[in-house]
């Protein structure tokens, strides 16, 4: 074994030993190289970087009525998120409406930094119940620590490649972490397992906030009717197997929460 390769093997072994395990809100064990607090601070930076040019172009929060509508719905979801994961009460939650009628998308970074594109609401003619399902799903990704998890996976492969090339750079620096946080939240597809988790948690948050669980099914039907390949949202949220059937099965369990909240 040459020196570089043996260093690589040692590195991978150490990586395995030092990597922390955590159990997320869905009860699943996750291997974490990036802590949630690091993902949250990186996301805070990524949020600023991402929104600055949009704001300068005059495309942020232009429609006061729409912003108020989105805020009203997300505030009710955030209240439930805090009950489900009390430490999220410390998060600096924020939601922005991006004026982009062509883009069908929404996201929530680690730490509750959210954005909603006007195209999602306009093209799909979303009801309040359906908006709540989208944002419930997005918030669920943050609550279940999917950002830090995906950053960990990205970092593990980056570090391994960098070390093998003997050129470890700024892999843990602030700027590359912010770029990584933005990339996993906005560009890269979630795993189907993460999607199923977010569906389950999201419909529950929405029901407890007083939004109709049936809207989870109509939402994904509307998404599908526009054609998966054209939607930014569908490229980052690949459809888990039997999504519609799985959501339908959850509805009876969610109805009591919904009725109690109304
Ligand atoms: Zn998703």
Coordinates of C-alpha atoms and ligand atoms in Angstrom, one line a residue:
X1 CA 0.0 0.0 0.0
X2 CA 1.5 3.4 -0.9
X3 CA 1.8 6.2 1.6
X4 CA -1.0 8.2 0.2
X5 CA -3.4 5.3 0.1
X6 CA -2.6 4.2 3.7
X7 CA -3.1 7.8 4.9
X8 CA -6.5 7.7 3.1
X9 CA -7.4 4.5 4.9
X10 CA -6.4 5.9 8.3
X11 CA -8.4 9.0 7.6
X12 CA -11.5 7.1 6.7
X13 CA -11.2 5.0 9.8
X14 CA -10.8 8.1 11.9
X15 CA -13.8 9.6 10.2
X16 CA -15.9 6.7 11.2
X17 CA -14.7 6.8 14.8
X18 CA -15.2 10.6 15.3
X19 CA -18.4 11.0 13.4
X20 CA -21.3 11.6 15.8
X21 CA -24.5 9.7 15.7
X22 CA -27.8 11.5 16.5
X23 CA -31.5 10.5 16.5
X24 CA -33.8 12.8 14.6
X25 CA -37.3 13.9 15.4
X26 CA -38.6 11.0 13.2
X27 CA -36.6 8.5 15.4
X28 CA -34.0 7.7 12.8
X29 CA -30.3 7.5 13.6
X30 CA -28.2 9.9 11.5
X31 CA -24.4 10.0 11.0
X32 CA -23.3 13.5 11.5
X33 CA -20.0 15.1 10.5
X34 CA -21.6 18.6 10.5
X35 CA -23.4 19.5 13.8
X36 CA -26.9 21.0 13.6
X37 CA -25.6 24.2 15.1
X38 CA -23.0 24.5 12.3
X39 CA -25.6 23.8 9.7
X40 CA -27.8 26.5 11.3
X41 CA -25.1 29.2 11.3
X42 CA -24.0 28.2 7.7
X43 CA -27.7 28.4 6.6
X44 CA -28.0 31.9 8.2
X45 CA -25.1 33.1 6.0
X46 CA -26.5 31.2 3.0
X47 CA -29.9 32.9 3.4
X48 CA -28.4 36.4 3.4
X49 CA -26.2 35.5 0.4
X50 CA -29.1 34.1 -1.5
X51 CA -31.7 36.8 -0.8
X52 CA -29.4 39.9 -1.3
X53 CA -29.4 39.9 -5.1
X54 CA -33.1 39.1 -5.2
X55 CA -33.8 42.0 -2.9
X56 CA -31.6 44.3 -5.0
X57 CA -33.5 43.3 -8.1
X58 CA -36.7 44.4 -6.3
X59 CA -38.2 40.9 -6.3
X60 CA -38.6 40.3 -2.5
X61 CA -41.8 40.6 -0.5
X62 CA -43.6 42.9 -3.1
X63 CA -47.1 41.7 -2.6
X64 CA -48.1 42.7 0.9
X65 CA -51.3 40.7 0.9
X66 CA -49.6 37.5 -0.2
X67 CA -46.8 38.0 2.3
X68 CA -49.3 38.4 5.1
X69 CA -51.1 35.3 3.9
X70 CA -47.9 33.2 3.8
X71 CA -46.8 34.7 7.2
X72 CA -50.1 33.8 8.8
X73 CA -49.9 30.2 7.7
X74 CA -46.2 29.7 8.5
X75 CA -46.6 31.3 12.0
X76 CA -49.2 28.7 12.9
X77 CA -46.9 25.9 11.6
X78 CA -43.9 27.3 13.5
X79 CA -46.0 27.2 16.7
X80 CA -46.5 23.5 16.2
X81 CA -42.9 23.0 15.2
X82 CA -41.8 24.4 18.6
X83 CA -44.1 22.0 20.4
X84 CA -42.7 19.1 18.4
X85 CA -39.0 20.1 18.9
X86 CA -38.8 22.6 21.8
X87 CA -35.2 23.6 20.9
X88 CA -36.5 25.1 17.7
X89 CA -38.0 27.9 19.8
X90 CA -34.5 29.4 19.8
X91 CA -34.3 29.4 16.0
X92 CA -34.4 32.7 14.2
X93 CA -37.4 31.7 12.0
X94 CA -38.0 33.8 8.9
X95 CA -40.1 33.5 5.7
X96 CA -39.7 35.5 2.5
X97 CA -41.8 35.6 -0.6
X98 CA -39.8 35.7 -3.8
X99 CA -41.5 37.4 -6.7
X100 CA -40.8 34.8 -9.5
X101 CA -44.0 33.7 -11.3
X102 CA -42.1 31.1 -13.4
X103 CA -40.5 29.2 -10.5
X104 CA -42.5 26.5 -8.7
X105 CA -40.5 26.2 -5.5
X106 CA -40.3 26.6 -1.7
X107 CA -37.6 25.7 0.8
X108 CA -36.6 25.8 4.4
X109 CA -33.0 25.8 5.4
X110 CA -31.6 24.5 8.8
X111 CA -32.7 26.9 11.6
X112 CA -36.0 27.8 9.9
X113 CA -34.9 30.1 7.1
X114 CA -37.7 29.8 4.5
X115 CA -38.7 31.1 1.1
X116 CA -41.7 30.7 -1.0
X117 CA -41.8 31.5 -4.8
X118 CA -44.9 33.3 -6.2
X119 CA -44.9 30.7 -9.1
X120 CA -45.7 27.9 -6.7
X121 CA -48.9 29.6 -5.4
X122 CA -50.0 31.1 -8.8
X123 CA -49.3 28.2 -11.1
X124 CA -50.9 25.6 -8.8
X125 CA -53.7 27.9 -7.5
X126 CA -52.9 26.8 -3.9
X127 CA -55.4 27.0 -1.1
X128 CA -54.3 28.0 2.4
X129 CA -54.5 24.3 3.3
X130 CA -52.2 23.3 0.5
X131 CA -49.7 26.2 1.3
X132 CA -49.7 24.8 4.8
X133 CA -48.8 21.3 3.5
X134 CA -45.9 22.7 1.4
X135 CA -44.5 24.7 4.2
X136 CA -45.2 21.9 6.8
X137 CA -43.2 19.6 4.6
X138 CA -40.3 22.1 4.2
X139 CA -40.2 22.8 8.0
X140 CA -40.2 19.1 8.6
X141 CA -36.9 18.8 6.6
X142 CA -35.4 21.4 9.0
X143 CA -36.9 19.8 12.1
X144 CA -35.6 16.3 11.1
X145 CA -32.1 17.8 10.6
X146 CA -31.9 16.8 6.9
X147 CA -29.7 19.8 6.1
X148 CA -26.9 18.9 8.5
X149 CA -27.3 15.2 7.4
X150 CA -26.9 16.0 3.7
X151 CA -24.0 18.4 4.4
X152 CA -22.3 15.6 6.3
X153 CA -22.6 13.3 3.4
X154 CA -21.3 16.0 1.0
X155 CA -18.5 16.8 3.4
X156 CA -17.5 13.1 3.8
X157 CA -17.1 12.7 0.1
X158 CA -15.4 16.0 -0.4
X159 CA -12.9 15.4 2.4
X160 CA -12.1 11.9 1.2
X161 CA -11.5 13.2 -2.3
X162 CA -9.4 16.1 -1.0
X163 CA -7.3 14.0 1.2
X164 CA -6.7 11.4 -1.5
X165 CA -5.4 14.3 -3.6
X166 CA -3.4 15.6 -0.6
X167 CA -5.0 19.0 -1.0
X168 CA -7.2 19.5 2.0
X169 CA -8.5 23.0 1.6
X170 CA -11.1 25.1 3.3
X171 CA -13.5 22.2 3.6
X172 CA -14.7 23.3 7.0
X173 CA -14.4 27.0 6.4
X174 CA -17.4 29.3 6.8
X175 CA -17.9 30.2 3.2
X176 CA -17.8 26.6 1.9
X177 CA -20.2 25.5 4.7
X178 CA -22.6 28.3 3.7
X179 CA -22.3 27.2 0.0
X180 CA -22.9 23.6 1.1
X181 CA -25.9 24.6 3.2
X182 CA -27.5 26.5 0.3
X183 CA -26.8 23.7 -2.2
X184 CA -28.4 21.0 -0.1
X185 CA -31.4 23.1 0.8
X186 CA -32.1 24.5 -2.6
X187 CA -30.4 22.5 -5.4
X188 CA -29.7 18.9 -4.5
X189 CA -32.5 16.2 -4.3
X190 CA -33.5 14.8 -0.9
X191 CA -33.3 11.1 -0.4
X192 CA -36.7 9.3 -0.8
X193 CA -36.3 8.3 2.9
X194 CA -36.0 12.0 3.9
X195 CA -39.0 12.8 1.7
X196 CA -41.2 10.2 3.4
X197 CA -40.1 11.5 6.8
X198 CA -40.9 15.1 5.8
X199 CA -44.3 14.0 4.4
X200 CA -45.2 12.4 7.7
X201 CA -44.0 15.2 10.0
X202 CA -45.4 17.9 7.6
X203 CA -48.9 16.6 7.5
X204 CA -48.9 16.4 11.3
X205 CA -47.7 19.9 11.8
X206 CA -50.3 21.2 9.4
X207 CA -53.1 19.2 11.0
X208 CA -52.2 20.4 14.5
X209 CA -52.1 24.0 13.1
X210 CA -55.7 23.6 11.8
X211 CA -55.1 22.7 8.2
X212 CA -56.9 20.0 6.3
X213 CA -54.8 16.8 5.9
X214 CA -56.7 16.0 2.6
X215 CA -54.8 19.0 1.1
X216 CA -51.5 17.0 1.3
X217 CA -53.0 14.6 -1.3
X218 CA -54.4 17.4 -3.6
X219 CA -51.1 19.3 -3.4
X220 CA -49.0 16.5 -4.8
X221 CA -51.7 15.7 -7.4
X222 CA -51.4 19.4 -8.5
X223 CA -47.6 19.1 -8.6
X224 CA -47.9 15.9 -10.7
X225 CA -50.3 17.5 -13.1
X226 CA -47.8 20.2 -14.1
X227 CA -45.2 17.5 -15.0
X228 CA -42.4 16.6 -12.7
X229 CA -39.4 17.4 -14.9
X230 CA -40.3 21.1 -15.2
X231 CA -40.7 21.9 -11.6
X232 CA -37.7 23.0 -9.4
X233 CA -39.6 21.7 -6.4
X234 CA -39.9 18.2 -7.8
X235 CA -36.2 18.0 -8.6
X236 CA -35.3 18.7 -5.0
X237 CA -38.2 16.7 -3.6
X238 CA -38.2 13.4 -5.5
X239 CA -41.4 11.4 -5.1
X240 CA -41.0 8.6 -2.6
X241 CA -42.7 5.4 -3.7
X242 CA -46.4 5.5 -3.2
X243 CA -46.4 9.0 -1.8
X244 CA -50.0 9.6 -2.4
X245 CA -51.1 6.3 -0.9
X246 CA -48.9 6.8 2.1
X247 CA -50.3 10.3 2.7
X248 CA -53.9 9.0 2.3
X249 CA -53.2 6.3 4.9
X250 CA -52.1 9.0 7.4
X251 CA -55.3 11.1 7.0
X252 CA -57.5 9.2 9.5
X253 CA -54.9 9.6 12.2
X254 CA -54.5 13.3 11.4
X255 CA -58.2 14.2 11.4
X256 CA -58.5 14.4 15.2
X257 CA -55.6 16.8 15.4
X258 CA -57.2 18.9 12.6
X259 CA -60.6 18.9 14.2
X260 CA -59.2 19.7 17.6
X261 CA -57.3 22.7 16.2
X262 CA -60.3 24.2 14.3
Ligands
LIG1 ZN1 -39.0 17.3 0.5

